[in-house]
Amino acid sequence: MLITDRIGEASDADVFDQVLAHPDPVGGYRDKIGPLQMLPFPRTLFLDSDARLTAPVDALFAALGPADLAAVHAPVRHPPGWSDKRVPALFPELNSGVLLFRRGPLQRRLVRRWLRLYDRLHHRFGQTWDQASLRSVVWRLMQRRGLRLAVLPAEANFRTTKPWVAGQGLPVHVLHGRVPSDEQPLLQAYLNNNVERFRTWAEWFDLHPESQLTLRIGKPAPEPPRF
């Protein structure tokens, strides 16, 4: 199923069983949250528009198990802006671009509270980042309502725009990042043809210096003080 605000422009829309108009698009992170309130399927895999499957989907649904939510921790730790100080520092932000849900009362409560907190933070602080609000709501529902969370490995949500490592013994199941179409088969082959070794962004760029992958590594660390 595809939900979009541009039904007439959706490329390859015929591959989806259902194409629905987004009820209230704003052109930001908020757009992903609202439609998750009324899921039509018992189990749902949500993918951002820049995420694509690179291995059979069955493994992802199997990893959800009995949990209400499954996700991968975000590789960026608490970026500047609001963060819930009542949540332990080592409880991660979850990357919201690839999410597995088990439909039910806790899932609906999670999405409603996530949307409400997101709107409050956006109104009060101008914060558009959606993962800080998700982190806060997930932690609270785990503590108070028994929400079951399954944390998946990075290969289930492989962020190509961050320094990356694919672990030995596991293929990449979801590529998350806008990979140039002509590089997609080459990158997928590098990541998944031989999984009995580590695969890294550093080696990828050594092998393919002409690669157009975008890699954002943040600001350089300050020089240590000299004594």
Tab-separated table of C-alpha atoms in Angstrom, residues 28-215:
chain	number	residue	atom	x	y	z
A	28	GLY	CA	7.463	17.096	6.594
A	29	TYR	CA	8.145	14.313	9.063
A	30	ARG	CA	4.620	14.633	10.459
A	31	ASP	CA	3.209	13.130	7.285
A	32	LYS	CA	4.399	9.638	8.210
A	33	ILE	CA	2.766	9.565	11.641
A	34	GLY	CA	-0.915	10.291	11.027
A	35	PRO	CA	-1.696	7.441	8.586
A	36	LEU	CA	-0.216	4.915	11.029
A	37	GLN	CA	-3.176	5.412	13.372
A	38	MET	CA	-5.499	3.178	11.339
A	39	LEU	CA	-3.503	0.255	9.965
A	40	PRO	CA	-5.477	-2.075	7.646
A	41	PHE	CA	-3.248	-5.127	8.242
A	42	PRO	CA	-2.499	-7.226	11.355
A	43	ARG	CA	1.219	-6.565	10.815
A	44	THR	CA	2.637	-3.625	8.887
A	45	LEU	CA	6.106	-2.729	7.641
A	46	PHE	CA	6.384	1.031	7.167
A	47	LEU	CA	9.093	2.302	4.796
A	48	ASP	CA	10.146	5.884	4.136
A	49	SER	CA	10.091	6.904	0.488
A	50	ASP	CA	13.899	6.532	0.329
A	51	ALA	CA	13.944	2.987	1.794
A	52	ARG	CA	13.794	-0.183	-0.271
A	53	LEU	CA	13.877	-3.920	0.379
A	54	THR	CA	17.058	-5.750	-0.617
A	55	ALA	CA	16.200	-9.183	0.835
A	56	PRO	CA	12.991	-11.210	1.326
A	57	VAL	CA	10.572	-9.408	3.616
A	58	ASP	CA	9.667	-12.551	5.591
A	59	ALA	CA	12.695	-12.159	7.851
A	60	LEU	CA	11.551	-8.710	8.956
A	61	PHE	CA	8.060	-9.860	9.905
A	62	ALA	CA	9.527	-12.873	11.695
A	63	ALA	CA	11.764	-10.537	13.740
A	64	LEU	CA	8.718	-8.622	14.972
A	65	GLY	CA	7.753	-11.780	16.881
A	66	PRO	CA	5.310	-11.018	19.700
A	67	ALA	CA	6.395	-7.362	19.917
A	68	ASP	CA	4.127	-4.383	19.262
A	69	LEU	CA	6.895	-2.409	17.560
A	70	ALA	CA	10.224	-3.307	15.973
A	71	ALA	CA	12.814	-0.773	14.834
A	72	VAL	CA	16.533	-0.063	14.512
A	73	HIS	CA	18.284	2.437	16.738
A	74	ALA	CA	19.159	5.702	15.007
A	75	PRO	CA	22.872	6.196	14.290
A	76	VAL	CA	22.632	9.848	15.369
A	77	ARG	CA	22.458	10.230	19.145
A	78	HIS	CA	20.026	12.878	20.366
A	79	PRO	CA	20.633	15.736	17.918
A	80	PRO	CA	20.251	19.335	19.142
A	81	GLY	CA	16.732	20.260	20.211
A	82	TRP	CA	14.240	18.924	22.729
A	83	SER	CA	14.949	15.557	24.317
A	84	ASP	CA	13.023	13.912	27.151
A	85	LYS	CA	15.398	14.046	30.119
A	86	ARG	CA	13.303	11.465	31.978
A	87	VAL	CA	14.334	8.804	29.481
A	88	PRO	CA	17.667	7.093	30.267
A	89	ALA	CA	20.499	8.413	28.110
A	90	LEU	CA	21.336	4.949	26.774
A	91	PHE	CA	17.793	4.260	25.592
A	92	PRO	CA	18.195	4.998	21.882
A	93	GLU	CA	16.261	7.065	19.457
A	94	LEU	CA	14.635	4.704	16.968
A	95	ASN	CA	15.019	5.473	13.303
A	96	SER	CA	11.478	6.096	12.134
A	97	GLY	CA	12.117	5.388	8.451
A	98	VAL	CA	11.631	1.627	8.857
A	99	LEU	CA	9.078	0.506	11.441
A	100	LEU	CA	7.264	-2.787	12.031
A	101	PHE	CA	3.925	-2.643	13.835
A	102	ARG	CA	1.569	-5.221	15.281
A	103	ARG	CA	-1.895	-3.707	15.023
A	104	GLY	CA	-3.690	-3.383	18.336
A	105	PRO	CA	-4.661	-1.018	21.169
A	106	LEU	CA	-1.054	-0.366	22.240
A	107	GLN	CA	0.009	0.360	18.677
A	108	ARG	CA	-2.827	2.843	18.239
A	109	ARG	CA	-2.075	4.472	21.591
A	110	LEU	CA	1.581	4.751	20.580
A	111	VAL	CA	0.824	6.504	17.292
A	112	ARG	CA	-1.770	8.862	18.822
A	113	ARG	CA	0.633	9.942	21.564
A	114	TRP	CA	3.519	10.240	19.133
A	115	LEU	CA	1.493	12.549	16.887
A	116	ARG	CA	0.257	14.608	19.830
A	117	LEU	CA	3.746	15.062	21.291
A	118	TYR	CA	5.224	15.795	17.874
A	119	ASP	CA	2.661	18.561	17.304
A	120	ARG	CA	3.289	20.016	20.770
A	121	LEU	CA	7.048	20.131	20.263
A	122	HIS	CA	6.675	21.604	16.806
A	123	HIS	CA	4.349	24.319	18.117
A	124	ARG	CA	6.401	25.199	21.209
A	125	PHE	CA	9.962	24.729	19.993
A	126	GLY	CA	9.733	24.577	16.210
A	127	GLN	CA	11.147	21.067	16.319
A	128	THR	CA	10.517	19.066	13.166
A	129	TRP	CA	12.642	16.013	14.150
A	130	ASP	CA	10.195	13.177	14.788
A	131	GLN	CA	12.441	10.657	16.553
A	132	ALA	CA	12.810	12.482	19.879
A	133	SER	CA	9.033	12.359	20.360
A	134	LEU	CA	8.897	8.705	19.303
A	135	ARG	CA	11.642	7.825	21.805
A	136	SER	CA	9.788	9.532	24.644
A	137	VAL	CA	6.446	7.879	23.893
A	138	VAL	CA	7.933	4.408	23.400
A	139	TRP	CA	9.788	4.573	26.724
A	140	ARG	CA	6.715	5.731	28.639
A	141	LEU	CA	4.467	3.066	27.140
A	142	MET	CA	7.042	0.375	27.887
A	143	GLN	CA	7.090	1.451	31.525
A	144	ARG	CA	3.400	2.118	32.052
A	145	ARG	CA	1.511	-0.040	29.572
A	146	GLY	CA	3.823	-2.938	28.833
A	147	LEU	CA	4.580	-2.004	25.222
A	148	ARG	CA	6.800	-4.707	23.720
A	149	LEU	CA	9.729	-3.372	21.682
A	150	ALA	CA	12.030	-5.430	19.455
A	151	VAL	CA	15.281	-3.678	18.511
A	152	LEU	CA	16.616	-4.919	15.183
A	153	PRO	CA	20.195	-4.837	13.834
A	154	ALA	CA	21.406	-2.098	11.508
A	155	GLU	CA	21.038	-4.424	8.515
A	156	ALA	CA	17.251	-4.108	8.889
A	157	ASN	CA	17.499	-0.342	8.283
A	158	PHE	CA	20.835	0.351	6.633
A	159	ARG	CA	21.454	4.101	6.610
A	160	THR	CA	23.612	4.803	3.568
A	161	THR	CA	24.036	8.493	4.438
A	162	LYS	CA	25.918	7.713	7.661
A	163	PRO	CA	29.259	5.926	8.120
A	164	TRP	CA	28.154	2.299	7.853
A	165	VAL	CA	29.299	-1.219	8.598
A	166	ALA	CA	27.456	-4.388	7.589
A	167	GLY	CA	28.128	-7.075	10.165
A	168	GLN	CA	29.596	-10.450	9.334
A	169	GLY	CA	27.019	-13.137	8.595
A	170	LEU	CA	23.964	-11.025	7.826
A	171	PRO	CA	22.721	-9.519	4.540
A	172	VAL	CA	21.281	-6.034	4.349
A	173	HIS	CA	17.494	-6.276	4.294
A	174	VAL	CA	16.572	-2.610	3.808
A	175	LEU	CA	18.685	0.086	2.163
A	176	HIS	CA	17.678	3.454	3.564
A	177	GLY	CA	19.008	6.415	1.608
A	178	ARG	CA	18.731	7.822	-1.885
A	179	VAL	CA	21.128	5.611	-3.807
A	180	PRO	CA	21.659	6.625	-7.465
A	181	SER	CA	19.802	4.136	-9.646
A	182	ASP	CA	22.911	3.139	-11.592
A	183	GLU	CA	24.752	2.348	-8.333
A	184	GLN	CA	21.949	0.375	-6.725
A	185	PRO	CA	22.810	-3.073	-8.204
A	186	LEU	CA	26.533	-2.607	-7.550
A	187	LEU	CA	26.027	-1.548	-3.939
A	188	GLN	CA	23.542	-4.332	-3.270
A	189	ALA	CA	25.962	-6.892	-4.713
A	190	TYR	CA	28.792	-5.530	-2.546
A	191	LEU	CA	26.644	-5.752	0.583
A	192	ASN	CA	24.889	-9.073	0.008
A	193	ASN	CA	26.930	-11.316	-2.297
A	194	ASN	CA	29.415	-12.282	0.412
A	195	VAL	CA	28.087	-11.771	3.918
A	196	GLU	CA	30.834	-13.779	5.629
A	197	ARG	CA	32.957	-10.653	5.913
A	198	PHE	CA	32.497	-7.125	7.167
A	199	ARG	CA	31.512	-4.575	4.509
A	200	THR	CA	32.230	-0.906	5.226
A	201	TRP	CA	31.661	2.500	3.722
A	202	ALA	CA	35.436	3.102	3.745
A	203	GLU	CA	36.078	0.022	1.616
A	204	TRP	CA	33.178	0.881	-0.676
A	205	PHE	CA	34.637	4.301	-1.478
A	206	ASP	CA	38.110	2.783	-1.899
A	207	LEU	CA	36.697	0.350	-4.458
A	208	HIS	CA	34.438	2.947	-6.084
A	209	PRO	CA	35.948	6.426	-5.691
A	210	GLU	CA	33.518	7.702	-8.334
A	211	SER	CA	30.523	6.729	-6.164
A	212	GLN	CA	27.861	9.407	-5.841
A	213	LEU	CA	26.540	8.164	-2.500
A	214	THR	CA	25.956	11.018	-0.094
A	215	LEU	CA	27.705	10.518	3.236
